[in-house]
Amino acid sequence: MSGTSTVQVINPSLPHDDYGPQVNACIWALSGMAGAWLVLRIYCKFIRHRRLWWDDYILVASWLMLLGGNISITLAIQDGFGKHSWDIPFKNYPSMLFVSAFAGTFMIIGAAWSKTAFAVTLLRISTGWQKSFIWFIIVSVNAVLGASAVMTWARCWPVEKLWMMSVAGECWSYKFNVRYNIFTAGYSGLMDITLAIIPWHILWGLSIDRKEKFSALGAMSMGIFAGITSFVKIYAIQDSGNADIADTVQLVVLATAEIAVTIIAASIPILRALARDKVPRAGPFLALDETEHWTRQQITTNGTTTTAQNSPPPLPNTPRIEDIELRPISRKKSFSDKLKVGHLSRIQEFDEAAVVQRSPRRSGWTPV
């Protein structure tokens, strides 16, 4: 009689799949790709003698959270995660649920920080209401996702009841966590898409080649794929409330993919700017200056780079670059004013050392 409570009876008619090995391969492949992009980003900055900024440090921290989540999931797989609930030994449940709670926490924090890193990048090229709106996104995303991480551990009291079902205590319904996590996934995806759209508003008025402009905007809008991943995750979250633990496998893979895609998307614009600053090409383009702000540069036919600090001799009747002042103008005047200036490529757009008057209104930047 005493042994009846520990005997696990398995119905042979039930499915007996084991998704653990596939899950392990997927999450480590995704984190490996994200890590490779991150290392390449940092390596390029070092070889170009560019210092790391807050967005770099935050992105590294988000990848470390992803790494912690992957390690926790791997430990859970060793205890049976990936199998159906009826195939997991009872004795493995406490340790599996314990490390799974850590995995969920790491993934939530990693998602919040990866989005924060890209938002911080946008802060460096934004002004006025754009900067305030980006700060709102940073604070709200960390608050919403942070609450989800807290709720993971606050659902039961004492906390040990989360992984020790035999412990006396109380837990609120897991459906509450499911509903809130659906909200966080939707909000997170919406903010990803919003952050992908903001560069269009910031860079659209710049007086650069259209092909170059769309290329830069495309690189800075890759975060839309992270938003799509977050929206797809909503369907997987709904299944996480099922009795069968195997139904949470898809959620784990999508959570990993969301962070990995965000890290890659946040690295592409920086890598592009660093590369474009070195690859010979005629015509103006966007690159990063020594202060890590976006600048408009032009590489001439002999391979030299033209900026505000390295400019060719002025043409007749053309003011010296030192005498040119950047002022905001309305969009309606942008095209006509561009025709008046012969060397737009020598104008540095976002140099901290340049004397620039910024306007909270949406406008292009052109010399007057």
PDB file of C-alpha atoms in Angstrom, residues 213-318:
ATOM      1  CA  LYS A 213      18.705  56.011 -47.074  1.00  0.00           C
ATOM      2  CA  PHE A 214      16.538  52.946 -47.664  1.00  0.00           C
ATOM      3  CA  SER A 215      19.497  50.664 -47.052  1.00  0.00           C
ATOM      4  CA  ALA A 216      20.122  52.299 -43.670  1.00  0.00           C
ATOM      5  CA  LEU A 217      16.431  52.248 -42.791  1.00  0.00           C
ATOM      6  CA  GLY A 218      16.176  48.587 -43.733  1.00  0.00           C
ATOM      7  CA  ALA A 219      19.103  47.720 -41.477  1.00  0.00           C
ATOM      8  CA  MET A 220      17.560  49.628 -38.569  1.00  0.00           C
ATOM      9  CA  SER A 221      14.123  48.069 -39.073  1.00  0.00           C
ATOM     10  CA  MET A 222      15.118  44.419 -38.645  1.00  0.00           C
ATOM     11  CA  GLY A 223      13.512  44.476 -35.214  1.00  0.00           C
ATOM     12  CA  ILE A 224      10.169  43.931 -36.905  1.00  0.00           C
ATOM     13  CA  PHE A 225      11.068  40.226 -37.082  1.00  0.00           C
ATOM     14  CA  ALA A 226      11.451  40.174 -33.295  1.00  0.00           C
ATOM     15  CA  GLY A 227       7.975  41.682 -33.069  1.00  0.00           C
ATOM     16  CA  ILE A 228       6.565  38.971 -35.329  1.00  0.00           C
ATOM     17  CA  THR A 229       8.231  36.316 -33.171  1.00  0.00           C
ATOM     18  CA  SER A 230       6.675  37.855 -30.079  1.00  0.00           C
ATOM     19  CA  PHE A 231       3.211  37.813 -31.648  1.00  0.00           C
ATOM     20  CA  VAL A 232       3.606  34.159 -32.668  1.00  0.00           C
ATOM     21  CA  LYS A 233       4.618  33.413 -29.074  1.00  0.00           C
ATOM     22  CA  ILE A 234       1.102  34.372 -27.953  1.00  0.00           C
ATOM     23  CA  TYR A 235      -0.293  31.120 -29.333  1.00  0.00           C
ATOM     24  CA  ALA A 236       2.401  29.107 -27.564  1.00  0.00           C
ATOM     25  CA  ILE A 237       1.668  30.861 -24.255  1.00  0.00           C
ATOM     26  CA  GLN A 238      -1.955  29.761 -24.461  1.00  0.00           C
ATOM     27  CA  ASP A 239      -0.795  26.125 -24.599  1.00  0.00           C
ATOM     28  CA  SER A 240       1.502  26.575 -21.585  1.00  0.00           C
ATOM     29  CA  GLY A 241      -1.515  26.298 -19.300  1.00  0.00           C
ATOM     30  CA  ASN A 242      -2.214  22.737 -20.423  1.00  0.00           C
ATOM     31  CA  ALA A 243      -1.582  19.790 -18.128  1.00  0.00           C
ATOM     32  CA  ASP A 244       0.950  18.246 -20.506  1.00  0.00           C
ATOM     33  CA  ILE A 245       4.385  19.819 -20.042  1.00  0.00           C
ATOM     34  CA  ALA A 246       5.306  18.900 -23.611  1.00  0.00           C
ATOM     35  CA  ASP A 247       2.971  21.680 -24.771  1.00  0.00           C
ATOM     36  CA  THR A 248       5.458  24.282 -23.460  1.00  0.00           C
ATOM     37  CA  VAL A 249       8.252  23.152 -25.780  1.00  0.00           C
ATOM     38  CA  GLN A 250       7.263  25.563 -28.546  1.00  0.00           C
ATOM     39  CA  LEU A 251       7.171  28.466 -26.087  1.00  0.00           C
ATOM     40  CA  VAL A 252      10.746  27.790 -24.985  1.00  0.00           C
ATOM     41  CA  VAL A 253      12.040  27.810 -28.563  1.00  0.00           C
ATOM     42  CA  LEU A 254      10.123  30.985 -29.471  1.00  0.00           C
ATOM     43  CA  ALA A 255      11.290  32.794 -26.321  1.00  0.00           C
ATOM     44  CA  THR A 256      14.874  31.976 -27.242  1.00  0.00           C
ATOM     45  CA  ALA A 257      14.288  33.039 -30.846  1.00  0.00           C
ATOM     46  CA  GLU A 258      12.817  36.385 -29.761  1.00  0.00           C
ATOM     47  CA  ILE A 259      15.936  37.344 -27.822  1.00  0.00           C
ATOM     48  CA  ALA A 260      18.307  36.023 -30.484  1.00  0.00           C
ATOM     49  CA  VAL A 261      16.526  37.865 -33.301  1.00  0.00           C
ATOM     50  CA  THR A 262      16.487  41.094 -31.282  1.00  0.00           C
ATOM     51  CA  ILE A 263      20.230  40.865 -30.581  1.00  0.00           C
ATOM     52  CA  ILE A 264      20.959  40.247 -34.264  1.00  0.00           C
ATOM     53  CA  ALA A 265      18.609  43.042 -35.329  1.00  0.00           C
ATOM     54  CA  ALA A 266      20.278  45.461 -32.904  1.00  0.00           C
ATOM     55  CA  SER A 267      23.746  44.541 -34.203  1.00  0.00           C
ATOM     56  CA  ILE A 268      23.070  44.902 -37.934  1.00  0.00           C
ATOM     57  CA  PRO A 269      22.849  48.746 -38.040  1.00  0.00           C
ATOM     58  CA  ILE A 270      26.079  49.179 -36.066  1.00  0.00           C
ATOM     59  CA  LEU A 271      27.957  46.649 -38.191  1.00  0.00           C
ATOM     60  CA  ARG A 272      26.632  48.268 -41.335  1.00  0.00           C
ATOM     61  CA  ALA A 273      27.707  51.742 -40.212  1.00  0.00           C
ATOM     62  CA  LEU A 274      31.177  50.510 -39.276  1.00  0.00           C
ATOM     63  CA  ALA A 275      31.550  48.673 -42.583  1.00  0.00           C
ATOM     64  CA  ARG A 276      30.226  51.537 -44.687  1.00  0.00           C
ATOM     65  CA  ASP A 277      32.727  53.826 -43.023  1.00  0.00           C
ATOM     66  CA  LYS A 278      35.499  51.721 -44.608  1.00  0.00           C
ATOM     67  CA  VAL A 279      34.149  50.316 -47.895  1.00  0.00           C
ATOM     68  CA  PRO A 280      34.953  52.579 -50.884  1.00  0.00           C
ATOM     69  CA  ARG A 281      31.915  54.011 -52.568  1.00  0.00           C
ATOM     70  CA  ALA A 282      31.091  57.255 -54.304  1.00  0.00           C
ATOM     71  CA  GLY A 283      28.269  59.291 -52.862  1.00  0.00           C
ATOM     72  CA  PRO A 284      27.118  60.243 -49.364  1.00  0.00           C
ATOM     73  CA  PHE A 285      26.354  57.567 -46.799  1.00  0.00           C
ATOM     74  CA  LEU A 286      25.640  57.182 -43.087  1.00  0.00           C
ATOM     75  CA  ALA A 287      28.465  56.073 -40.813  1.00  0.00           C
ATOM     76  CA  LEU A 288      29.501  56.393 -37.167  1.00  0.00           C
ATOM     77  CA  ASP A 289      31.856  59.172 -36.144  1.00  0.00           C
ATOM     78  CA  GLU A 290      34.355  59.050 -33.285  1.00  0.00           C
ATOM     79  CA  THR A 291      31.620  59.968 -30.822  1.00  0.00           C
ATOM     80  CA  GLU A 292      29.499  57.036 -32.073  1.00  0.00           C
ATOM     81  CA  HIS A 293      26.904  59.332 -33.603  1.00  0.00           C
ATOM     82  CA  TRP A 294      25.615  59.018 -37.126  1.00  0.00           C
ATOM     83  CA  THR A 295      27.458  61.168 -39.664  1.00  0.00           C
ATOM     84  CA  ARG A 296      27.047  61.754 -43.349  1.00  0.00           C
ATOM     85  CA  GLN A 297      30.269  60.977 -45.194  1.00  0.00           C
ATOM     86  CA  GLN A 298      31.383  60.592 -48.792  1.00  0.00           C
ATOM     87  CA  ILE A 299      34.182  58.447 -50.196  1.00  0.00           C
ATOM     88  CA  THR A 300      35.727  60.008 -53.262  1.00  0.00           C
ATOM     89  CA  THR A 301      37.048  58.138 -56.276  1.00  0.00           C
ATOM     90  CA  ASN A 302      40.563  57.930 -54.822  1.00  0.00           C
ATOM     91  CA  GLY A 303      39.277  56.224 -51.677  1.00  0.00           C
ATOM     92  CA  THR A 304      39.565  59.149 -49.277  1.00  0.00           C
ATOM     93  CA  THR A 305      36.726  59.875 -46.890  1.00  0.00           C
ATOM     94  CA  THR A 306      35.226  63.342 -46.836  1.00  0.00           C
ATOM     95  CA  THR A 307      33.773  64.656 -43.564  1.00  0.00           C
ATOM     96  CA  ALA A 308      33.614  67.948 -41.705  1.00  0.00           C
ATOM     97  CA  GLN A 309      37.141  67.292 -40.420  1.00  0.00           C
ATOM     98  CA  ASN A 310      38.545  66.054 -43.777  1.00  0.00           C
ATOM     99  CA  SER A 311      37.040  68.126 -46.558  1.00  0.00           C
ATOM    100  CA  PRO A 312      38.274  69.021 -50.067  1.00  0.00           C
ATOM    101  CA  PRO A 313      39.067  72.598 -51.088  1.00  0.00           C
ATOM    102  CA  PRO A 314      35.874  74.624 -51.490  1.00  0.00           C
ATOM    103  CA  LEU A 315      34.572  75.448 -54.930  1.00  0.00           C
ATOM    104  CA  PRO A 316      34.345  79.091 -56.029  1.00  0.00           C
ATOM    105  CA  ASN A 317      31.542  81.015 -54.344  1.00  0.00           C
ATOM    106  CA  THR A 318      31.077  78.119 -51.910  1.00  0.00           C
TER     107      THR A 318
END
